[in-house]
Short mmCIF file of C-alpha atoms in Angstrom, two decimals:
data_model
loop_
_atom_site.label_atom_id
_atom_site.label_comp_id
_atom_site.label_asym_id
_atom_site.label_seq_id
_atom_site.Cartn_x
_atom_site.Cartn_y
_atom_site.Cartn_z
CA MET A 1 0.00 0.00 0.00
CA GLU A 2 1.62 3.21 -1.12
CA ARG A 3 1.39 6.20 1.17
CA THR A 4 0.42 8.68 -1.50
CA GLU A 5 -2.56 10.90 -2.17
CA HIS A 6 -4.66 9.85 -5.17
CA HIS A 7 -6.70 13.00 -5.63
CA GLU A 8 -7.80 13.74 -9.15
CA SER A 9 -7.33 17.36 -10.13
CA SER A 10 -10.43 17.20 -12.30
CA ARG A 11 -12.86 16.82 -9.41
CA GLU A 12 -13.45 17.90 -5.84
CA ALA A 13 -12.40 15.58 -3.04
CA ARG A 14 -15.28 13.38 -1.87
CA THR A 15 -15.97 12.76 1.82
CA LEU A 16 -18.09 9.96 3.24
CA VAL A 17 -19.52 10.22 6.75
CA ILE A 18 -19.78 6.75 8.30
CA MET A 19 -22.26 6.35 11.15
CA PRO A 20 -22.27 3.05 13.08
CA ALA A 21 -25.68 2.55 14.69
CA TRP A 22 -27.19 0.09 17.12
CA ASN A 23 -30.72 0.84 18.38
CA GLU A 24 -30.43 4.59 17.82
CA GLU A 25 -33.92 5.34 16.47
CA GLU A 26 -34.39 8.17 18.99
CA ALA A 27 -31.43 10.27 17.86
CA ILE A 28 -30.27 9.15 14.43
CA GLY A 29 -32.82 11.06 12.35
CA ALA A 30 -31.97 14.39 13.96
CA THR A 31 -28.24 13.61 13.77
CA ILE A 32 -28.41 12.96 10.03
CA ALA A 33 -30.45 16.12 9.50
CA GLU A 34 -27.88 18.15 11.44
CA ILE A 35 -24.98 16.70 9.42
CA ARG A 36 -26.78 17.50 6.16
CA ARG A 37 -27.30 21.07 7.37
CA GLU A 38 -23.80 21.70 8.72
CA ALA A 39 -21.82 19.71 6.11
CA PRO A 40 -23.94 19.67 2.93
CA GLY A 41 -21.07 18.47 0.73
CA VAL A 42 -20.62 15.06 2.38
CA ASP A 43 -22.32 11.75 1.68
CA ILE A 44 -23.69 9.71 4.59
CA VAL A 45 -23.78 5.95 5.10
CA VAL A 46 -25.30 4.39 8.21
CA VAL A 47 -24.07 0.91 9.14
CA ASN A 48 -27.00 -0.56 11.03
CA ASP A 49 -25.36 -3.05 13.38
CA GLY A 50 -28.21 -5.50 13.87
CA SER A 51 -30.59 -3.03 15.53
CA THR A 52 -33.85 -4.42 16.89
CA ASP A 53 -35.67 -1.08 16.72
CA ASN A 54 -36.47 1.23 13.79
CA THR A 55 -32.95 2.61 13.33
CA SER A 56 -32.70 1.46 9.71
CA ARG A 57 -36.06 2.92 8.65
CA VAL A 58 -35.51 6.24 10.43
CA ALA A 59 -32.04 6.62 8.87
CA ARG A 60 -33.37 5.95 5.37
CA GLU A 61 -36.22 8.39 5.84
CA ALA A 62 -33.67 11.01 6.92
CA GLY A 63 -31.85 10.60 3.61
CA ALA A 64 -28.89 8.37 4.45
CA LEU A 65 -27.75 5.28 2.62
CA VAL A 66 -28.11 2.33 5.02
CA ILE A 67 -26.11 -0.90 5.11
CA ASP A 68 -27.91 -3.44 7.30
CA GLN A 69 -25.88 -6.04 9.16
CA LEU A 70 -27.98 -9.06 10.11
CA TYR A 71 -26.86 -9.17 13.72
CA ASN A 72 -24.94 -7.05 16.22
CA MET A 73 -21.18 -7.46 15.64
CA GLY A 74 -19.88 -4.39 17.47
CA VAL A 75 -18.76 -0.94 16.42
CA GLY A 76 -15.38 -2.13 15.10
CA ALA A 77 -16.99 -4.53 12.64
CA ALA A 78 -19.56 -1.89 11.67
CA MET A 79 -16.84 0.65 10.97
CA ARG A 80 -14.85 -1.82 8.90
CA THR A 81 -17.95 -2.31 6.76
CA GLY A 82 -18.24 1.46 6.38
CA TYR A 83 -14.59 1.93 5.47
CA ARG A 84 -14.79 -0.92 2.97
CA TYR A 85 -17.70 0.86 1.32
CA ALA A 86 -15.68 4.09 1.22
CA GLN A 87 -12.78 2.22 -0.38
CA GLN A 88 -14.97 0.50 -2.96
CA GLN A 89 -16.72 3.76 -3.87
CA ASP A 90 -13.40 5.60 -4.26
CA TYR A 91 -13.91 8.25 -1.58
CA ASP A 92 -10.98 10.53 -0.80
CA TYR A 93 -11.88 10.84 2.89
CA ALA A 94 -13.98 8.92 5.40
CA LEU A 95 -15.21 10.58 8.56
CA GLN A 96 -16.63 8.67 11.54
CA VAL A 97 -19.56 10.24 13.39
CA ASP A 98 -21.58 8.65 16.19
CA SER A 99 -25.30 8.21 15.57
CA ASP A 100 -26.36 9.37 19.03
CA GLY A 101 -25.62 13.06 18.51
CA GLN A 102 -22.55 13.26 20.75
CA HIS A 103 -20.30 14.39 17.90
CA ASP A 104 -21.18 17.97 16.97
CA PRO A 105 -21.48 18.18 13.14
CA ARG A 106 -20.19 21.76 13.28
CA SER A 107 -16.75 20.25 13.95
CA ILE A 108 -16.75 18.25 10.70
CA ALA A 109 -15.24 21.22 8.87
CA ASP A 110 -12.42 21.38 11.45
CA LEU A 111 -11.53 17.74 10.81
CA GLN A 112 -11.69 18.21 7.04
CA GLN A 113 -9.27 21.13 7.23
CA ALA A 114 -6.91 19.32 9.60
CA ILE A 115 -6.46 16.19 7.43
CA GLU A 116 -4.26 18.02 4.91
CA GLY A 117 -0.79 16.48 5.22
CA TYR A 118 -1.98 13.69 7.55
CA ASP A 119 -3.46 10.21 7.16
CA ILE A 120 -5.67 10.17 10.26
CA VAL A 121 -6.93 13.05 12.40
CA VAL A 122 -8.66 12.33 15.71
CA GLY A 123 -10.97 14.87 17.32
CA THR A 124 -10.29 15.58 21.00
CA ARG A 125 -13.06 16.61 23.37
CA PHE A 126 -10.54 17.87 25.94
CA ALA A 127 -9.47 21.05 24.19
CA GLU A 128 -8.58 24.08 26.26
CA GLY A 129 -11.75 25.63 27.66
CA SER A 130 -13.85 22.49 27.19
CA ASP A 131 -16.14 21.50 30.05
CA TYR A 132 -16.40 17.85 28.96
CA LYS A 133 -15.53 15.69 31.97
CA VAL A 134 -14.85 12.03 32.70
CA SER A 135 -14.20 10.42 36.06
CA GLY A 136 -13.21 7.20 37.77
CA PRO A 137 -11.51 4.38 35.82
CA ARG A 138 -12.06 6.12 32.47
CA LYS A 139 -10.23 9.22 33.66
CA TRP A 140 -7.29 7.19 34.98
CA ALA A 141 -7.08 5.09 31.83
CA MET A 142 -7.30 8.03 29.48
CA GLY A 143 -4.60 9.90 31.36
CA LEU A 144 -2.14 7.01 31.17
CA LEU A 145 -3.03 6.22 27.57
CA SER A 146 -2.59 9.86 26.59
CA PHE A 147 0.92 9.77 28.03
CA LEU A 148 1.77 6.57 26.13
CA PHE A 149 0.29 7.80 22.84
CA THR A 150 1.98 11.18 23.08
CA ARG A 151 5.34 9.50 23.60
CA ALA A 152 4.78 7.05 20.73
CA ALA A 153 3.47 9.60 18.23
CA GLY A 154 5.72 12.49 19.14
CA THR A 155 2.70 14.80 19.20
CA PRO A 156 0.18 15.54 21.97
CA PHE A 157 -2.73 13.09 22.42
CA THR A 158 -5.35 13.79 25.07
CA ASP A 159 -8.35 11.80 23.82
CA VAL A 160 -7.28 8.43 22.46
CA THR A 161 -10.74 6.88 22.89
CA SER A 162 -12.43 9.43 20.61
CA GLY A 163 -14.43 7.98 17.72
CA PHE A 164 -14.82 11.35 16.00
CA LYS A 165 -12.12 11.20 13.31
CA ILE A 166 -11.27 11.46 9.64
CA ALA A 167 -8.98 9.39 7.40
CA ASN A 168 -7.57 9.90 3.91
CA ARG A 169 -7.21 7.07 1.41
CA THR A 170 -4.12 5.70 3.14
CA GLY A 171 -6.01 5.69 6.44
CA ILE A 172 -9.09 4.12 4.83
CA ASP A 173 -7.01 1.30 3.33
CA PHE A 174 -5.31 0.74 6.70
CA TYR A 175 -8.65 0.58 8.52
CA VAL A 176 -10.13 -1.89 6.01
CA LYS A 177 -7.20 -4.22 6.49
CA ASN A 178 -6.64 -3.87 10.23
CA LEU A 179 -9.64 -2.52 12.12
CA PRO A 180 -10.35 -4.91 15.03
CA ALA A 181 -13.91 -5.83 15.97
CA GLU A 182 -13.36 -6.05 19.73
CA TYR A 183 -14.22 -3.41 22.34
CA LEU A 184 -11.85 -0.41 22.06
CA GLY A 185 -10.51 -1.84 18.81
CA ASP A 186 -11.94 1.02 16.75
CA THR A 187 -10.26 3.66 18.94
CA VAL A 188 -7.30 2.72 21.18
CA ASN A 189 -6.14 -0.35 19.26
CA ILE A 190 -6.32 0.90 15.69
CA THR A 191 -4.83 4.32 16.50
CA ALA A 192 -1.88 2.70 18.24
CA MET A 193 -1.41 0.37 15.27
CA ALA A 194 -1.51 3.29 12.84
CA ILE A 195 1.16 5.19 14.79
CA ARG A 196 3.32 2.08 15.08
CA ASN A 197 3.09 1.53 11.31
CA GLY A 198 4.20 5.04 10.49
CA LEU A 199 0.95 6.68 9.43
CA ARG A 200 0.75 10.42 9.99
CA VAL A 201 -1.65 10.83 12.92
CA ARG A 202 -2.61 13.93 14.89
CA GLN A 203 -5.47 15.29 17.01
CA VAL A 204 -7.45 18.54 16.79
CA PRO A 205 -10.05 20.08 19.11
CA VAL A 206 -13.71 19.28 18.39
CA THR A 207 -16.99 19.81 20.19
CA MET A 208 -18.74 16.86 21.80
CA ARG A 209 -22.01 16.73 23.69
CA GLU A 210 -24.04 14.35 25.79
CA ARG A 211 -25.83 11.70 23.75
CA GLN A 212 -29.09 13.05 22.36
CA GLY A 213 -31.15 9.89 22.81
CA GLY A 214 -31.12 6.17 23.53
CA GLU A 215 -29.12 4.31 26.15
CA PRO A 216 -25.32 4.42 26.56
CA SER A 217 -23.52 1.29 25.42
CA SER A 218 -21.25 1.16 28.48
CA GLY A 219 -22.78 0.49 31.88
CA PRO A 220 -21.19 0.43 35.34
CA MET A 221 -19.58 -2.96 34.84
CA LYS A 222 -17.92 -1.98 31.58
CA SER A 223 -16.64 1.22 33.14
CA ALA A 224 -15.18 -0.77 36.04
CA VAL A 225 -13.01 -2.88 33.74
CA TYR A 226 -12.21 -0.03 31.35
CA LEU A 227 -8.75 0.67 32.77
CA VAL A 228 -7.47 -2.89 32.43
CA ARG A 229 -8.99 -3.49 29.01
CA SER A 230 -7.78 -0.25 27.48
CA LEU A 231 -4.21 -0.76 28.65
CA PHE A 232 -4.29 -4.38 27.52
CA SER A 233 -5.61 -3.26 24.12
CA TYR A 234 -2.77 -0.76 23.79
CA ALA A 235 -0.16 -3.35 24.72
CA ILE A 236 -1.49 -5.86 22.19
CA SER A 237 -1.64 -3.33 19.36
CA MET A 238 1.90 -2.09 19.98
CA SER A 239 3.25 -5.64 20.01
CA ARG A 240 1.79 -6.58 16.62
CA LYS A 241 4.14 -6.93 13.68
CA LYS A 242 4.67 -3.79 11.66
CA GLN A 243 3.34 -3.75 8.09
CA VAL A 244 5.07 -2.67 4.93
CA LEU A 245 3.06 0.36 3.77
#
């Protein structure tokens, strides 16, 4: 895989917004409408990850293309499906946005501007002046992971679990080939792998909000084991064999 840009001078760069969704009928329609309003030049694909509610129908009615997975396989598998679609349809950029409204579509333009000269740009919710807070095991884990990522990448990382991010064609190809399906695989694991394999990765400030509907995917038990699992995920990803890019 060559690390080069393949933009054609005869056309504008095309961006695909990928939205993984599992039982998000309450928020997904409004989220799609907001993306279409704030970023009218992007295309939207929703990867319906085996939802048992009306997520698929609501997303289609809101104007998004929907790819239905027959059963719930997790956000990593859903995102790999989305990135594979972006690759097959020859998109220049793919941008991940949560379906629950946490990722503010007004920050899409910030990510699009920041990708120039980089392969992957991750949006951080902990920019200066932000009032977004985490506590307990998540706070401890994110602090330690931020230190490890910053040292590995040679550039500051404060939000390694963020799913609000953009990739160019090199990043898309890397995700299609390597994105893990397990918990934290789509954030901690794959970002560590990208850095280890020499992709150009950075973070930029974005705005994030509380989810706008539905139930959070992580309950008290998942939060309790978050520290151990996130550090284990990082260790595994950094020990994997480097690829020839």
